Short mmCIF file of C-alpha atoms and ligand atoms in Angstrom, two decimals:
data_model
loop_
_atom_site.label_atom_id
_atom_site.label_comp_id
_atom_site.label_asym_id
_atom_site.label_seq_id
_atom_site.Cartn_x
_atom_site.Cartn_y
_atom_site.Cartn_z
CA MET A 28 -0.04 0.00 -0.11
CA THR A 29 1.34 3.57 -0.87
CA ILE A 30 1.80 5.89 2.14
CA ASP A 31 0.51 9.39 1.50
CA LEU A 32 3.77 11.16 2.09
CA ASN A 33 2.16 14.60 1.32
CA SER A 34 -0.16 14.27 4.47
CA ARG A 35 2.57 12.75 6.52
CA TYR A 36 4.81 15.78 6.11
CA GLY A 37 1.86 18.42 6.10
CA LEU A 38 2.23 19.11 2.50
CA ASN A 39 -0.77 19.98 0.20
CA PRO A 40 -1.78 17.23 -2.28
CA ALA A 41 -0.14 17.22 -5.59
CA HIS A 42 -1.38 19.76 -8.17
CA SER A 43 -4.62 18.37 -9.75
CA GLU A 44 -3.23 18.69 -13.21
CA VAL A 45 -0.12 16.72 -12.35
CA VAL A 46 -2.49 14.06 -10.95
CA GLU A 47 -4.44 14.25 -14.04
CA ALA A 48 -1.10 14.04 -16.35
CA CYS A 49 -0.05 10.86 -14.46
CA LYS A 50 -3.28 9.07 -15.82
CA VAL A 51 -1.55 9.63 -19.38
CA ILE A 52 2.06 9.41 -18.75
CA GLU A 53 3.97 6.30 -17.85
CA PRO A 54 6.63 6.62 -15.15
CA CYS A 55 9.70 8.17 -16.69
CA ASP A 56 12.73 10.50 -16.17
CA THR A 57 10.91 13.77 -14.94
CA LEU A 58 11.81 17.33 -14.14
CA ASP A 59 9.93 19.25 -11.65
CA MET A 60 10.35 23.02 -12.27
CA GLY A 61 9.90 25.19 -9.21
CA CYS A 62 9.16 22.16 -7.01
CA SER A 63 8.82 24.18 -3.78
CA ASN A 64 8.82 21.65 -0.87
CA GLY A 65 7.97 18.81 -3.13
CA ARG A 66 4.26 18.20 -3.07
CA ASN A 67 4.35 17.12 -6.85
CA ALA A 68 7.75 15.39 -6.70
CA LEU A 69 6.88 13.22 -3.83
CA TYR A 70 3.72 12.18 -5.64
CA LEU A 71 5.46 11.45 -8.79
CA GLY A 72 8.23 9.70 -6.92
CA GLN A 73 5.78 7.52 -5.28
CA LEU A 74 4.28 6.55 -8.82
CA GLY A 75 7.73 5.45 -9.83
CA PHE A 76 8.82 8.60 -11.76
CA ASN A 77 12.47 9.41 -11.48
CA VAL A 78 12.27 12.90 -10.60
CA ASN A 79 14.88 15.91 -10.68
CA ALA A 80 13.29 18.56 -8.42
CA ILE A 81 14.64 22.15 -8.93
CA ASP A 82 13.85 25.44 -7.24
CA ILE A 83 15.62 28.62 -6.50
CA ASN A 84 14.48 28.51 -2.86
CA ALA A 85 17.17 26.66 -0.94
CA GLY A 86 14.89 26.41 2.13
CA ALA A 87 12.28 24.70 0.20
CA ILE A 88 14.84 22.35 -1.33
CA ASP A 89 16.20 21.41 2.26
CA THR A 90 12.67 20.73 3.19
CA LEU A 91 12.15 18.34 0.34
CA GLN A 92 15.62 16.85 0.97
CA SER A 93 15.05 16.04 4.45
CA ILE A 94 11.81 14.13 3.65
CA ILE A 95 13.83 12.19 0.92
CA ASP A 96 16.53 11.49 3.56
CA GLN A 97 13.96 10.33 6.24
CA GLU A 98 12.18 8.21 3.92
CA LYS A 99 15.21 6.88 2.07
CA ILE A 100 13.81 7.81 -1.32
CA THR A 101 16.11 6.96 -4.12
CA ASN A 102 14.20 8.32 -7.17
CA ILE A 103 14.08 11.83 -6.36
CA LYS A 104 17.06 14.27 -6.64
CA THR A 105 16.95 17.99 -5.65
CA GLN A 106 18.92 20.80 -6.85
CA VAL A 107 18.93 24.68 -6.14
CA LEU A 108 18.63 26.12 -9.55
CA ASP A 109 17.51 29.45 -11.04
CA ILE A 110 15.23 28.60 -14.08
CA ASN A 111 15.97 32.04 -15.49
CA SER A 112 19.45 30.63 -16.53
CA ALA A 113 17.36 28.80 -19.25
CA ASN A 114 19.66 25.84 -18.68
CA LEU A 115 17.75 23.02 -17.21
CA GLY A 116 20.36 20.69 -17.04
CA ALA A 117 19.76 19.85 -13.44
CA GLY A 118 21.41 16.57 -11.96
CA ASN A 119 22.91 13.85 -14.28
CA VAL A 120 19.81 13.48 -16.37
CA ASN A 121 19.53 15.96 -19.37
CA HIS A 122 16.58 14.68 -21.31
CA TYR A 123 13.16 13.92 -19.88
CA GLY A 124 10.15 12.15 -20.62
CA PHE A 125 7.99 14.51 -18.58
CA ILE A 126 8.68 18.11 -17.76
CA SER A 127 6.26 19.65 -15.28
CA CYS A 128 6.02 23.42 -14.57
CA THR A 129 2.97 24.25 -12.46
CA VAL A 130 2.47 27.71 -11.18
CA THR A 131 5.96 28.55 -11.62
CA LEU A 132 6.46 30.39 -15.00
CA MET A 133 4.75 33.63 -13.71
CA PHE A 134 7.78 34.20 -11.25
CA ILE A 135 10.30 34.19 -14.06
CA ASN A 136 11.77 37.12 -15.70
CA PRO A 137 9.66 37.90 -18.73
CA ALA A 138 12.81 38.43 -21.10
CA ASN A 139 13.91 34.72 -20.28
CA VAL A 140 10.52 32.97 -20.92
CA ASP A 141 11.10 32.21 -24.57
CA ALA A 142 14.54 30.85 -23.94
CA ILE A 143 13.27 28.69 -20.97
CA ILE A 144 10.38 27.09 -23.16
CA ALA A 145 12.99 26.56 -25.88
CA ASP A 146 15.11 24.78 -23.32
CA MET A 147 12.27 22.67 -22.20
CA HIS A 148 11.51 21.61 -25.81
CA LYS A 149 15.09 20.83 -26.34
CA ARG A 150 15.34 18.62 -23.10
CA THR A 151 12.14 16.70 -23.88
CA LEU A 152 12.61 13.33 -25.36
CA PRO A 153 10.68 12.48 -28.58
CA GLY A 154 7.10 11.51 -27.46
CA GLY A 155 7.73 13.14 -24.13
CA TYR A 156 5.38 15.53 -22.34
CA ASN A 157 5.49 19.14 -20.96
CA LEU A 158 2.69 20.25 -18.38
CA ILE A 159 2.58 24.08 -17.98
CA VAL A 160 0.10 25.92 -15.65
CA CYS A 161 0.59 29.63 -15.69
CA ALA A 162 -1.44 32.74 -14.99
CA MET A 163 -2.51 34.95 -17.88
CA SER A 164 -3.42 38.74 -18.33
CA THR A 165 -5.80 39.62 -21.09
CA GLU A 166 -7.91 42.55 -21.96
CA GLN A 167 -10.94 41.02 -20.64
CA ASN A 168 -9.31 39.57 -17.45
CA PRO A 169 -6.30 41.64 -16.49
CA CYS A 170 -4.37 39.65 -13.86
CA PRO A 171 -5.34 40.94 -10.35
CA VAL A 172 -1.93 39.73 -8.95
CA PRO A 173 1.41 41.58 -9.84
CA PHE A 174 3.35 38.57 -11.14
CA PRO A 175 6.50 39.30 -13.06
CA PHE A 176 5.19 37.29 -16.03
CA THR A 177 1.72 36.45 -17.38
CA LEU A 178 0.80 34.66 -20.54
CA GLN A 179 -1.27 36.41 -23.26
CA THR A 180 -4.20 34.83 -25.16
CA GLU A 181 -2.97 31.72 -27.25
CA GLN A 182 0.65 32.47 -26.44
CA LEU A 183 1.34 29.05 -24.97
CA ARG A 184 -0.45 27.26 -27.80
CA GLU A 185 1.70 29.10 -30.34
CA ALA A 186 4.77 28.21 -28.29
CA TYR A 187 3.85 24.63 -28.73
CA ALA A 188 3.22 24.71 -32.43
CA GLY A 189 3.87 21.00 -33.87
CA TRP A 190 3.26 19.36 -30.57
CA LYS A 191 0.12 17.42 -29.85
CA LEU A 192 -1.95 19.22 -27.28
CA ILE A 193 -3.51 16.57 -25.02
CA LYS A 194 -5.01 19.35 -23.07
CA TYR A 195 -5.24 23.07 -23.57
CA ASN A 196 -7.39 25.52 -21.76
CA GLU A 197 -7.50 29.25 -20.79
CA ASP A 198 -9.99 29.02 -18.11
CA VAL A 199 -11.05 31.85 -15.71
CA GLY A 200 -11.32 31.07 -12.11
CA THR A 201 -12.40 33.31 -9.10
CA MET A 202 -10.10 33.96 -6.33
CA HIS A 203 -11.29 34.06 -2.59
CA ASN A 204 -11.78 37.74 -2.90
CA GLY A 205 -13.95 37.46 -5.80
CA ALA A 206 -11.41 38.75 -8.32
CA LYS A 207 -11.12 36.77 -11.65
CA LEU A 208 -7.77 35.11 -12.49
CA GLN A 209 -7.26 33.41 -15.80
CA PHE A 210 -4.82 30.48 -16.14
CA ALA A 211 -3.60 28.67 -19.23
CA THR A 212 -3.19 24.97 -18.53
CA MET A 213 -1.45 22.74 -21.08
CA LEU A 214 -0.37 19.19 -21.37
CA ALA A 215 1.56 18.70 -24.76
CA ARG A 216 3.31 15.80 -26.28
CA LYS A 217 6.47 16.14 -28.53
CA PRO A 218 6.34 14.44 -31.85
CA SER A 219 7.99 10.96 -31.73
C1 LIG B 326 3.73 28.86 -6.47
S1 LIG B 326 5.18 27.90 -6.23
C2 LIG B 326 4.71 26.50 -7.13
C3 LIG B 326 5.30 25.16 -6.54
C4 LIG B 326 4.83 23.90 -7.36
N1 LIG B 326 5.24 23.88 -8.67
C5 LIG B 326 3.39 23.51 -6.96
O1 LIG B 326 2.78 23.23 -8.09
O2 LIG B 326 3.00 23.42 -6.02
C6 LIG B 326 6.29 28.58 -7.17
C7 LIG B 326 7.64 27.95 -7.03
O3 LIG B 326 8.68 28.51 -8.05
C8 LIG B 326 9.83 28.79 -7.35
N2 LIG B 326 10.63 29.83 -8.32
C9 LIG B 326 10.22 31.10 -8.57
N3 LIG B 326 11.16 31.50 -9.37
C10 LIG B 326 12.14 30.57 -9.54
C11 LIG B 326 13.27 30.67 -10.37
N4 LIG B 326 13.72 31.77 -11.00
N5 LIG B 326 14.12 29.47 -10.48
C12 LIG B 326 13.55 28.26 -9.92
N6 LIG B 326 12.39 28.28 -9.03
C13 LIG B 326 11.72 29.53 -8.91
C14 LIG B 326 9.47 29.27 -6.18
O4 LIG B 326 10.51 29.18 -5.34
C15 LIG B 326 8.34 28.48 -5.74
O5 LIG B 326 8.74 27.17 -5.03
#
């Protein structure tokens, strides 16, 4: 029986889009971009994915590493890494079957986003998957949160031209204070 490590260590459950993606993607080498303290990495690791978990926040990486050490987990590696470098060569794996980037891209310097997505493309194996969930700001729904970066309408779809879009939406949600917040959600598969 699988132990729910997220509950054991007081972490939120994995992002719902990561859970959904795992219904499609077989365990493989995976990069978790902006892993924070590991809610998605721990979930993926328990399903048998080999995860490189990267984040700029050394404290969050320390928290995840201490869970890994306590649980003697062998298939999750951590690294403090600034995604702005647009060089996602974390750990000893350089190409991935799955790159997951949930609610992280909007904290990135806008000047680097194209290069980062290009690097994600380059590091994805043929037939591999990218998952991106990122805030948007549009004329109808200006982003109420001052994120450094937000996506425009159809920007993410255009960045993945030639990939198979398993899922793509630009849904509008409502925050606790009633403000509207639009997100792009995309699971895309690179051609084999
Ligand atoms: C809202 S959290 C999302 C965490 C996780 N992906 C999830 O779904 O719960 C955003 C994360 O991105 C990380 N982050 C922000 N800027 C970064 C950068 N330049 N390089 C790497 N990680 C970064 C933050 O430290 C934070 O852990």
